Amino acid sequence: MSKSWTERLFGGFRKTSDRLSENLSAVVDEEEAVAEEEAAPDPEPEPEPEPEAAAVPEPAPEPTPEPEPAPEPEPVSAPAHIANPAPEPAGIVSKVTTSMRTATLDDATLDEVEDALIVSDLGPSAAARIRAKLAEKRFGLKITERELKEAVAEEIAAILRTVAKPLEITAFPRPQVILVIGVNGSGKTTTIAKLGHWLQEEDYGVMLAAGDTFRAAAIGQLKVWADRIGAPIVTGPEGGDPASIVFDAVKRATDTGIDALIVDTAGRLQNKTELMDELAKIRKVLGRLNPEAPHDVLLVLDATNGQNALSQIEIFKEVAGVTGLIMTKLDGTARGGVLVAAAEQYGLPIHAIGVGETLDDLRPFDPDLVAKVIAGVA
């Protein structure tokens, strides 16, 4: 069966709206259950049974000889389509009645909506803002489950539109230097490869630089990805000076006419001072070659970390001067709500989202479609 355009665009991310969608459904279901309980009439008392009349004994019948049992017929096997009938598809009526459940948008219902938003990773600030907007527009009105989700999606989109910004290659002189930071396990290295592939698809020349010299595995992994996308890469020895690698990469990129230089950097937060010093040295080296560099400092966040992703933004904003975000792993158990919390709390541009493992699974950030997916109406 062919997939819809939203399924093709977002792939696994559509699964991540389950928690908020279910929580919003529960708001309507709970009010319905209360309403049904209040409307149910008191049960009528059961009539007392009449006393039974005394039984008169009947004369015992004369015994009759038992007939011989007839031979049992041989079992006949039923056709496969009758013996194992296929399950009936869900009826259209059941789908319609799901969308026709209603609730009154009073203070109690708004409290439930706000709680649903908070536990779905949208955070208290965004939840309070969405609650206030719903109250302003619809307070006291009847609302169906579908209408509630659509209203929430519209308010989420209003928050996300303010931070939706494509990553543009505009630096002159070239190259545009993009530092990519993030904790280990966030999908940083694979995101660098996907971003490089994305820019190549837009006809930009791309070079990678392995500035995370703290881990040999990071260098090796980036080399593999560089080979896959056919991009040149500048590396150094494990434990080498990241600033010198970046210096060599910028010189080589300038000499060869590269448009975008994507630099992998260390993401360990165990020692903030050491990381801050390392990034400050890279900035100083870049400044000698191009006063505008780095042009972008992108933080890669793992969406499955939920509210913990917000603390990473706080730290890296202080340490590295983050200019934009890329949210990864939205194809797993993440619900996407942390995107809304990050937009509301920090206002940093969100450039892209990662929805899978292949090179084509880094997608432009579409706030309206993401909002619908999060609310469960896409």
mmCIF file of C-alpha atoms in Angstrom:
data_model
loop_
_atom_site.group_PDB
_atom_site.id
_atom_site.type_symbol
_atom_site.label_atom_id
_atom_site.label_comp_id
_atom_site.label_asym_id
_atom_site.label_seq_id
_atom_site.Cartn_x
_atom_site.Cartn_y
_atom_site.Cartn_z
ATOM 1 C CA MET A 1 0.000 0.000 0.000
ATOM 2 C CA SER A 2 1.414 3.413 -0.946
ATOM 3 C CA LYS A 3 2.243 5.843 1.848
ATOM 4 C CA SER A 4 0.879 9.362 2.196
ATOM 5 C CA TRP A 5 3.191 12.304 1.563
ATOM 6 C CA THR A 6 3.416 13.020 5.291
ATOM 7 C CA GLU A 7 4.491 9.426 5.943
ATOM 8 C CA ARG A 8 7.117 9.633 3.215
ATOM 9 C CA LEU A 9 8.348 12.985 4.547
ATOM 10 C CA PHE A 10 8.473 12.101 8.217
ATOM 11 C CA GLY A 11 8.844 8.330 8.284
ATOM 12 C CA GLY A 12 9.200 7.108 11.860
ATOM 13 C CA PHE A 13 8.622 10.513 13.439
ATOM 14 C CA ARG A 14 4.882 9.930 13.087
ATOM 15 C CA LYS A 15 5.170 7.357 15.877
ATOM 16 C CA THR A 16 6.450 9.969 18.304
ATOM 17 C CA SER A 17 3.129 11.753 18.700
ATOM 18 C CA ASP A 18 1.539 8.820 20.553
ATOM 19 C CA ARG A 19 2.023 10.096 24.078
ATOM 20 C CA LEU A 20 0.477 13.572 23.596
ATOM 21 C CA SER A 21 -2.208 12.221 21.283
ATOM 22 C CA GLU A 22 -3.192 9.597 23.863
ATOM 23 C CA ASN A 23 -3.082 12.099 26.711
ATOM 24 C CA LEU A 24 -5.352 14.531 24.870
ATOM 25 C CA SER A 25 -7.742 11.680 24.052
ATOM 26 C CA ALA A 26 -7.820 10.775 27.734
ATOM 27 C CA VAL A 27 -8.951 14.310 28.596
ATOM 28 C CA VAL A 28 -12.101 13.853 26.500
ATOM 29 C CA ASP A 29 -12.624 10.228 27.583
ATOM 30 C CA GLU A 30 -12.467 11.145 31.277
ATOM 31 C CA GLU A 31 -15.107 13.862 30.950
ATOM 32 C CA GLU A 32 -17.343 11.502 28.988
ATOM 33 C CA ALA A 33 -17.035 8.855 31.674
ATOM 34 C CA VAL A 34 -18.041 11.372 34.365
ATOM 35 C CA ALA A 35 -20.967 12.620 32.273
ATOM 36 C CA GLU A 36 -22.228 9.081 31.656
ATOM 37 C CA GLU A 37 -21.953 8.274 35.352
ATOM 38 C CA GLU A 38 -23.989 11.376 36.284
ATOM 39 C CA ALA A 39 -26.609 10.693 33.595
ATOM 40 C CA ALA A 40 -27.130 7.038 34.499
ATOM 41 C CA PRO A 41 -30.560 6.513 36.234
ATOM 42 C CA ASP A 42 -30.758 4.791 39.607
ATOM 43 C CA PRO A 43 -31.360 1.053 39.139
ATOM 44 C CA GLU A 44 -34.961 -0.123 39.798
ATOM 45 C CA PRO A 45 -35.341 -2.534 42.746
ATOM 46 C CA GLU A 46 -35.701 -6.109 41.637
ATOM 47 C CA PRO A 47 -39.170 -7.647 42.410
ATOM 48 C CA GLU A 48 -39.209 -10.249 45.149
ATOM 49 C CA PRO A 49 -39.702 -13.786 43.787
ATOM 50 C CA GLU A 50 -43.094 -15.410 44.399
ATOM 51 C CA PRO A 51 -43.072 -18.537 46.645
ATOM 52 C CA GLU A 52 -43.041 -21.743 44.657
ATOM 53 C CA ALA A 53 -46.016 -24.131 44.972
ATOM 54 C CA ALA A 54 -45.373 -27.492 46.571
ATOM 55 C CA ALA A 55 -44.494 -30.047 43.926
ATOM 56 C CA VAL A 56 -46.878 -33.024 43.506
ATOM 57 C CA PRO A 57 -44.935 -36.279 42.933
ATOM 58 C CA GLU A 58 -45.673 -37.914 39.580
ATOM 59 C CA PRO A 59 -45.811 -41.711 39.097
ATOM 60 C CA ALA A 60 -42.544 -43.138 37.836
ATOM 61 C CA PRO A 61 -42.667 -44.013 34.091
ATOM 62 C CA GLU A 62 -42.122 -47.562 32.980
ATOM 63 C CA PRO A 63 -38.567 -48.251 31.745
ATOM 64 C CA THR A 64 -38.145 -48.473 27.970
ATOM 65 C CA PRO A 65 -35.326 -50.323 26.221
ATOM 66 C CA GLU A 66 -32.470 -48.041 25.093
ATOM 67 C CA PRO A 67 -32.035 -47.799 21.265
ATOM 68 C CA GLU A 68 -28.704 -48.787 19.738
ATOM 69 C CA PRO A 69 -26.482 -45.737 19.084
ATOM 70 C CA ALA A 70 -26.215 -44.654 15.430
ATOM 71 C CA PRO A 71 -22.690 -44.693 13.932
ATOM 72 C CA GLU A 72 -20.995 -41.289 14.139
ATOM 73 C CA PRO A 73 -20.448 -39.545 10.748
ATOM 74 C CA GLU A 74 -16.860 -39.021 9.643
ATOM 75 C CA PRO A 75 -15.692 -35.400 10.145
ATOM 76 C CA VAL A 76 -15.565 -33.318 6.984
ATOM 77 C CA SER A 77 -12.819 -30.656 6.906
ATOM 78 C CA ALA A 78 -14.066 -27.135 6.159
ATOM 79 C CA PRO A 79 -12.372 -25.025 3.484
ATOM 80 C CA ALA A 80 -9.472 -22.938 4.740
ATOM 81 C CA HIS A 81 -11.272 -19.612 4.221
ATOM 82 C CA ILE A 82 -14.166 -20.825 6.415
ATOM 83 C CA ALA A 83 -12.127 -22.657 9.038
ATOM 84 C CA ASN A 84 -9.866 -19.628 9.595
ATOM 85 C CA PRO A 85 -11.890 -16.558 8.665
ATOM 86 C CA ALA A 86 -9.905 -13.355 8.155
ATOM 87 C CA PRO A 87 -10.456 -10.728 10.857
ATOM 88 C CA GLU A 88 -12.863 -8.013 9.815
ATOM 89 C CA PRO A 89 -11.335 -4.578 9.235
ATOM 90 C CA ALA A 90 -12.119 -1.829 11.717
ATOM 91 C CA GLY A 91 -15.384 -0.207 10.776
ATOM 92 C CA ILE A 92 -15.620 3.381 9.591
ATOM 93 C CA VAL A 93 -18.267 3.998 12.258
ATOM 94 C CA SER A 94 -15.802 3.203 15.055
ATOM 95 C CA LYS A 95 -13.298 5.660 13.595
ATOM 96 C CA VAL A 96 -15.946 8.352 13.292
ATOM 97 C CA THR A 97 -17.206 7.899 16.848
ATOM 98 C CA THR A 98 -13.632 8.248 18.098
ATOM 99 C CA SER A 99 -13.430 11.712 16.557
ATOM 100 C CA MET A 100 -16.925 12.635 17.782
ATOM 101 C CA ARG A 101 -16.245 12.338 21.527
ATOM 102 C CA THR A 102 -16.775 15.739 23.155
ATOM 103 C CA ALA A 103 -15.807 17.667 26.265
ATOM 104 C CA THR A 104 -16.621 21.092 27.661
ATOM 105 C CA LEU A 105 -13.534 23.300 27.751
ATOM 106 C CA ASP A 106 -13.894 24.450 31.355
ATOM 107 C CA ASP A 107 -11.196 24.967 33.986
ATOM 108 C CA ALA A 108 -11.082 21.278 34.894
ATOM 109 C CA THR A 109 -10.621 20.211 31.265
ATOM 110 C CA LEU A 110 -7.985 22.894 30.708
ATOM 111 C CA ASP A 111 -6.114 21.585 33.762
ATOM 112 C CA GLU A 112 -6.124 18.117 32.177
ATOM 113 C CA VAL A 113 -4.883 19.518 28.854
ATOM 114 C CA GLU A 114 -2.079 21.420 30.580
ATOM 115 C CA ASP A 115 -1.008 18.297 32.488
ATOM 116 C CA ALA A 116 -1.038 16.275 29.247
ATOM 117 C CA LEU A 117 1.233 18.838 27.599
ATOM 118 C CA ILE A 118 3.693 18.905 30.493
ATOM 119 C CA VAL A 119 4.082 15.117 30.745
ATOM 120 C CA SER A 120 4.578 15.020 26.958
ATOM 121 C CA ASP A 121 7.829 17.029 27.332
ATOM 122 C CA LEU A 122 6.465 20.410 26.178
ATOM 123 C CA GLY A 123 7.425 21.945 29.513
ATOM 124 C CA PRO A 124 5.461 24.145 31.956
ATOM 125 C CA SER A 125 5.980 27.419 30.086
ATOM 126 C CA ALA A 126 4.739 26.203 26.696
ATOM 127 C CA ALA A 127 1.909 24.254 28.373
ATOM 128 C CA ALA A 128 0.716 27.363 30.236
ATOM 129 C CA ARG A 129 0.889 29.414 27.049
ATOM 130 C CA ILE A 130 -1.150 26.868 25.055
ATOM 131 C CA ARG A 131 -3.693 26.573 27.878
ATOM 132 C CA ALA A 132 -4.139 30.362 27.957
ATOM 133 C CA LYS A 133 -4.690 30.500 24.186
ATOM 134 C CA LEU A 134 -7.259 27.693 24.293
ATOM 135 C CA ALA A 135 -9.101 29.414 27.133
ATOM 136 C CA GLU A 136 -9.059 32.733 25.285
ATOM 137 C CA LYS A 137 -10.554 31.281 22.105
ATOM 138 C CA ARG A 138 -12.803 28.414 23.255
ATOM 139 C CA PHE A 139 -13.535 28.609 26.996
ATOM 140 C CA GLY A 140 -16.912 27.105 27.898
ATOM 141 C CA LEU A 141 -17.503 25.638 24.458
ATOM 142 C CA LYS A 142 -18.021 21.987 23.572
ATOM 143 C CA ILE A 143 -15.031 20.544 21.749
ATOM 144 C CA THR A 144 -14.461 17.182 20.100
ATOM 145 C CA GLU A 145 -11.306 15.147 20.520
ATOM 146 C CA ARG A 146 -10.283 15.984 16.955
ATOM 147 C CA GLU A 147 -10.946 19.692 17.456
ATOM 148 C CA LEU A 148 -8.925 19.683 20.673
ATOM 149 C CA LYS A 149 -5.918 18.096 18.963
ATOM 150 C CA GLU A 150 -6.164 20.496 16.012
ATOM 151 C CA ALA A 151 -6.377 23.489 18.373
ATOM 152 C CA VAL A 152 -3.320 22.269 20.304
ATOM 153 C CA ALA A 153 -1.452 21.667 17.019
ATOM 154 C CA GLU A 154 -2.144 25.246 15.920
ATOM 155 C CA GLU A 155 -0.777 26.682 19.175
ATOM 156 C CA ILE A 156 2.300 24.417 18.990
ATOM 157 C CA ALA A 157 2.895 25.590 15.415
ATOM 158 C CA ALA A 158 2.684 29.214 16.549
ATOM 159 C CA ILE A 159 5.551 28.547 18.969
ATOM 160 C CA LEU A 160 7.658 26.567 16.476
ATOM 161 C CA ARG A 161 7.265 29.006 13.572
ATOM 162 C CA THR A 162 9.332 31.580 15.442
ATOM 163 C CA VAL A 163 12.399 29.294 15.452
ATOM 164 C CA ALA A 164 12.101 27.521 12.086
ATOM 165 C CA LYS A 165 15.095 28.690 10.087
ATOM 166 C CA PRO A 166 16.846 26.850 7.246
ATOM 167 C CA LEU A 167 20.618 26.533 7.347
ATOM 168 C CA GLU A 168 21.895 28.711 4.511
ATOM 169 C CA ILE A 169 25.393 28.826 3.025
ATOM 170 C CA THR A 170 26.001 32.554 2.644
ATOM 171 C CA ALA A 171 29.570 33.101 3.878
ATOM 172 C CA PHE A 172 31.896 35.186 1.772
ATOM 173 C CA PRO A 173 34.726 34.545 1.449
ATOM 174 C CA ARG A 174 34.242 30.806 1.464
ATOM 175 C CA PRO A 175 34.255 28.386 3.226
ATOM 176 C CA GLN A 176 31.378 28.680 5.660
ATOM 177 C CA VAL A 177 32.671 27.036 8.827
ATOM 178 C CA ILE A 178 30.083 25.013 10.751
ATOM 179 C CA LEU A 179 31.103 23.725 14.184
ATOM 180 C CA VAL A 180 28.981 20.767 15.305
ATOM 181 C CA ILE A 181 28.821 19.968 19.013
ATOM 182 C CA GLY A 182 26.883 17.503 21.160
ATOM 183 C CA VAL A 183 27.353 14.885 23.837
ATOM 184 C CA ASN A 184 28.544 11.410 22.925
ATOM 185 C CA GLY A 185 25.635 9.251 21.808
ATOM 186 C CA SER A 186 23.517 12.149 20.548
ATOM 187 C CA GLY A 187 24.014 11.150 16.909
ATOM 188 C CA LYS A 188 26.503 13.968 16.289
ATOM 189 C CA THR A 189 28.851 12.153 13.911
ATOM 190 C CA THR A 190 26.102 10.656 11.743
ATOM 191 C CA THR A 191 24.327 14.021 11.688
ATOM 192 C CA ILE A 192 27.498 15.619 10.313
ATOM 193 C CA ALA A 193 27.501 13.098 7.460
ATOM 194 C CA LYS A 194 23.783 13.633 6.782
ATOM 195 C CA LEU A 195 24.247 17.411 6.818
ATOM 196 C CA GLY A 196 27.172 17.097 4.415
ATOM 197 C CA HIS A 197 25.083 14.915 2.101
ATOM 198 C CA TRP A 198 22.200 17.396 2.307
ATOM 199 C CA LEU A 199 24.467 20.299 1.284
ATOM 200 C CA GLN A 200 25.966 18.226 -1.524
ATOM 201 C CA GLU A 201 22.450 17.631 -2.836
ATOM 202 C CA GLU A 202 22.138 21.425 -3.035
ATOM 203 C CA ASP A 203 25.334 21.547 -5.139
ATOM 204 C CA TYR A 204 27.647 22.846 -2.418
ATOM 205 C CA GLY A 205 31.192 21.588 -2.086
ATOM 206 C CA VAL A 206 31.613 19.984 1.359
ATOM 207 C CA MET A 207 34.651 19.070 3.478
ATOM 208 C CA LEU A 208 34.702 17.397 6.893
ATOM 209 C CA ALA A 209 37.193 17.938 9.725
ATOM 210 C CA ALA A 210 37.656 15.430 12.575
ATOM 211 C CA GLY A 211 38.139 17.841 15.462
ATOM 212 C CA ASP A 212 37.007 15.365 18.135
ATOM 213 C CA THR A 213 40.456 13.919 18.768
ATOM 214 C CA PHE A 214 39.538 12.731 22.256
ATOM 215 C CA ARG A 215 38.067 9.489 20.866
ATOM 216 C CA ALA A 216 39.761 7.394 18.183
ATOM 217 C CA ALA A 217 36.371 5.862 17.373
ATOM 218 C CA ALA A 218 34.995 9.291 16.482
ATOM 219 C CA ILE A 219 37.814 9.873 13.975
ATOM 220 C CA GLY A 220 37.372 6.450 12.393
ATOM 221 C CA GLN A 221 33.606 6.772 12.198
ATOM 222 C CA LEU A 222 33.813 10.181 10.509
ATOM 223 C CA LYS A 223 36.293 8.776 7.962
ATOM 224 C CA VAL A 224 33.798 6.032 7.064
ATOM 225 C CA TRP A 225 31.007 8.556 6.576
ATOM 226 C CA ALA A 226 33.242 10.850 4.524
ATOM 227 C CA ASP A 227 33.959 7.934 2.175
ATOM 228 C CA ARG A 228 30.254 7.160 1.877
ATOM 229 C CA ILE A 229 29.292 10.682 0.837
ATOM 230 C CA GLY A 230 32.427 11.232 -1.216
ATOM 231 C CA ALA A 231 33.658 14.236 0.772
ATOM 232 C CA PRO A 232 37.294 15.083 1.567
ATOM 233 C CA ILE A 233 38.218 14.921 5.245
ATOM 234 C CA VAL A 234 41.023 16.374 7.358
ATOM 235 C CA THR A 235 42.088 14.278 10.358
ATOM 236 C CA GLY A 236 44.854 14.122 12.923
ATOM 237 C CA PRO A 237 46.170 11.645 15.511
ATOM 238 C CA GLU A 238 44.151 10.608 18.535
ATOM 239 C CA GLY A 239 44.764 13.105 21.317
ATOM 240 C CA GLY A 240 46.062 15.682 18.819
ATOM 241 C CA ASP A 241 45.353 19.408 18.925
ATOM 242 C CA PRO A 242 41.854 20.062 17.505
ATOM 243 C CA ALA A 243 42.697 23.685 16.757
ATOM 244 C CA SER A 244 45.568 22.710 14.463
ATOM 245 C CA ILE A 245 43.309 20.273 12.586
ATOM 246 C CA VAL A 246 40.708 23.017 12.091
ATOM 247 C CA PHE A 247 43.436 25.402 10.908
ATOM 248 C CA ASP A 248 44.652 22.883 8.305
ATOM 249 C CA ALA A 249 41.069 22.165 7.222
ATOM 250 C CA VAL A 250 40.211 25.835 6.667
ATOM 251 C CA LYS A 251 43.412 26.386 4.655
ATOM 252 C CA ARG A 252 42.731 23.327 2.489
ATOM 253 C CA ALA A 253 39.059 24.219 2.040
ATOM 254 C CA THR A 254 39.985 27.748 0.982
ATOM 255 C CA ASP A 255 42.593 26.499 -1.499
ATOM 256 C CA THR A 256 40.215 23.987 -3.096
ATOM 257 C CA GLY A 257 37.135 26.212 -3.277
ATOM 258 C CA ILE A 258 35.022 24.336 -0.733
ATOM 259 C CA ASP A 259 31.710 25.989 0.162
ATOM 260 C CA ALA A 260 31.047 24.428 3.571
ATOM 261 C CA LEU A 261 33.516 23.037 6.115
ATOM 262 C CA ILE A 262 31.776 20.933 8.772
ATOM 263 C CA VAL A 263 33.876 20.447 11.907
ATOM 264 C CA ASP A 264 33.269 17.671 14.450
ATOM 265 C CA THR A 265 34.189 18.827 17.965
ATOM 266 C CA ALA A 266 34.478 17.166 21.373
ATOM 267 C CA GLY A 267 31.217 16.828 23.264
ATOM 268 C CA ARG A 268 32.278 15.766 26.736
ATOM 269 C CA LEU A 269 30.629 17.752 29.508
ATOM 270 C CA GLN A 270 32.477 16.132 32.397
ATOM 271 C CA ASN A 271 34.966 19.014 32.373
ATOM 272 C CA LYS A 272 33.299 22.219 31.208
ATOM 273 C CA THR A 273 36.421 24.331 31.689
ATOM 274 C CA GLU A 274 38.544 22.073 29.483
ATOM 275 C CA LEU A 275 35.896 22.011 26.764
ATOM 276 C CA MET A 276 35.452 25.777 26.936
ATOM 277 C CA ASP A 277 39.214 26.310 26.609
ATOM 278 C CA GLU A 278 39.364 23.933 23.625
ATOM 279 C CA LEU A 279 36.536 25.704 21.797
ATOM 280 C CA ALA A 280 38.002 29.117 22.622
ATOM 281 C CA LYS A 281 41.294 28.033 21.036
ATOM 282 C CA ILE A 282 39.485 26.848 17.896
ATOM 283 C CA ARG A 283 37.681 30.179 17.657
ATOM 284 C CA LYS A 284 40.956 32.052 18.037
ATOM 285 C CA VAL A 285 42.614 30.047 15.255
ATOM 286 C CA LEU A 286 39.612 30.501 12.980
ATOM 287 C CA GLY A 287 39.632 34.242 13.664
ATOM 288 C CA ARG A 288 43.118 34.534 12.204
ATOM 289 C CA LEU A 289 41.936 33.044 8.922
ATOM 290 C CA ASN A 290 38.430 34.522 8.780
ATOM 291 C CA PRO A 291 37.103 36.971 11.406
ATOM 292 C CA GLU A 292 33.525 35.763 10.747
ATOM 293 C CA ALA A 293 34.285 32.102 11.477
ATOM 294 C CA PRO A 294 32.772 29.994 12.852
ATOM 295 C CA HIS A 295 29.648 31.055 11.011
ATOM 296 C CA ASP A 296 27.430 28.451 12.710
ATOM 297 C CA VAL A 297 27.675 26.501 15.963
ATOM 298 C CA LEU A 298 25.122 23.698 15.781
ATOM 299 C CA LEU A 299 24.115 21.658 18.809
ATOM 300 C CA VAL A 300 22.903 18.120 18.070
ATOM 301 C CA LEU A 301 20.328 16.940 20.606
ATOM 302 C CA ASP A 302 18.945 13.456 21.203
ATOM 303 C CA ALA A 303 15.157 13.850 21.405
ATOM 304 C CA THR A 304 14.825 10.669 23.497
ATOM 305 C CA ASN A 305 16.502 12.537 26.376
ATOM 306 C CA GLY A 306 13.357 14.608 26.875
ATOM 307 C CA GLN A 307 13.820 17.414 29.383
ATOM 308 C CA ASN A 308 17.501 16.504 29.822
ATOM 309 C CA ALA A 309 18.071 17.964 26.361
ATOM 310 C CA LEU A 310 17.176 21.375 27.776
ATOM 311 C CA SER A 311 20.007 21.232 30.307
ATOM 312 C CA GLN A 312 22.408 20.445 27.458
ATOM 313 C CA ILE A 313 21.238 23.559 25.624
ATOM 314 C CA GLU A 314 21.856 25.595 28.769
ATOM 315 C CA ILE A 315 25.408 24.304 29.197
ATOM 316 C CA PHE A 316 26.495 24.402 25.548
ATOM 317 C CA LYS A 317 24.976 27.847 25.076
ATOM 318 C CA GLU A 318 27.259 29.075 27.830
ATOM 319 C CA VAL A 319 30.318 27.058 26.789
ATOM 320 C CA ALA A 320 30.170 27.178 22.987
ATOM 321 C CA GLY A 321 27.855 30.002 21.954
ATOM 322 C CA VAL A 322 25.308 27.775 20.209
ATOM 323 C CA THR A 323 23.587 29.430 17.218
ATOM 324 C CA GLY A 324 21.184 26.663 16.154
ATOM 325 C CA LEU A 325 19.797 23.198 16.908
ATOM 326 C CA ILE A 326 19.363 19.871 15.137
ATOM 327 C CA MET A 327 17.114 17.339 16.895
ATOM 328 C CA THR A 328 17.868 13.670 16.216
ATOM 329 C CA LYS A 329 16.335 10.249 16.941
ATOM 330 C CA LEU A 330 12.758 11.311 16.388
ATOM 331 C CA ASP A 331 12.146 7.865 14.875
ATOM 332 C CA GLY A 332 12.404 6.108 18.232
ATOM 333 C CA THR A 333 10.531 6.495 21.529
ATOM 334 C CA ALA A 334 10.814 10.291 21.608
ATOM 335 C CA ARG A 335 7.591 12.281 21.458
ATOM 336 C CA GLY A 336 8.964 15.497 19.938
ATOM 337 C CA GLY A 337 7.549 17.673 22.716
ATOM 338 C CA VAL A 338 11.031 18.794 23.762
ATOM 339 C CA LEU A 339 11.243 20.703 20.458
ATOM 340 C CA VAL A 340 8.432 22.922 21.717
ATOM 341 C CA ALA A 341 10.030 23.330 25.144
ATOM 342 C CA ALA A 342 13.372 24.305 23.556
ATOM 343 C CA ALA A 343 11.703 26.819 21.241
ATOM 344 C CA GLU A 344 9.714 28.388 24.080
ATOM 345 C CA GLN A 345 12.574 28.514 26.575
ATOM 346 C CA TYR A 346 15.586 29.415 24.413
ATOM 347 C CA GLY A 347 14.321 30.674 21.049
ATOM 348 C CA LEU A 348 17.296 29.177 19.201
ATOM 349 C CA PRO A 349 16.794 28.426 15.487
ATOM 350 C CA ILE A 350 15.896 24.806 14.735
ATOM 351 C CA HIS A 351 17.403 23.916 11.360
ATOM 352 C CA ALA A 352 16.594 20.243 10.884
ATOM 353 C CA ILE A 353 15.371 17.020 12.484
ATOM 354 C CA GLY A 354 16.710 13.477 12.189
ATOM 355 C CA VAL A 355 14.089 10.783 11.645
ATOM 356 C CA GLY A 356 16.157 7.712 10.768
ATOM 357 C CA GLU A 357 19.552 6.154 10.120
ATOM 358 C CA THR A 358 19.988 6.655 6.383
ATOM 359 C CA LEU A 359 21.706 9.611 4.735
ATOM 360 C CA ASP A 360 18.383 11.008 3.526
ATOM 361 C CA ASP A 361 16.813 10.990 7.004
ATOM 362 C CA LEU A 362 17.841 14.516 7.974
ATOM 363 C CA ARG A 363 14.835 16.683 7.076
ATOM 364 C CA PRO A 364 14.215 20.425 6.950
ATOM 365 C CA PHE A 365 12.306 21.640 9.986
ATOM 366 C CA ASP A 366 8.672 22.248 8.986
ATOM 367 C CA PRO A 367 6.942 23.768 12.057
ATOM 368 C CA ASP A 368 3.352 23.263 10.905
ATOM 369 C CA LEU A 369 3.786 19.620 9.964
ATOM 370 C CA VAL A 370 5.846 18.885 13.090
ATOM 371 C CA ALA A 371 3.121 20.464 15.229
ATOM 372 C CA LYS A 372 0.465 18.261 13.639
ATOM 373 C CA VAL A 373 2.608 15.157 14.160
ATOM 374 C CA ILE A 374 3.227 16.004 17.820
ATOM 375 C CA ALA A 375 -0.487 16.568 18.458
ATOM 376 C CA GLY A 376 -1.474 13.429 16.525
ATOM 377 C CA VAL A 377 -3.450 14.979 13.654
ATOM 378 C CA ALA A 378 -0.956 14.633 10.760
#
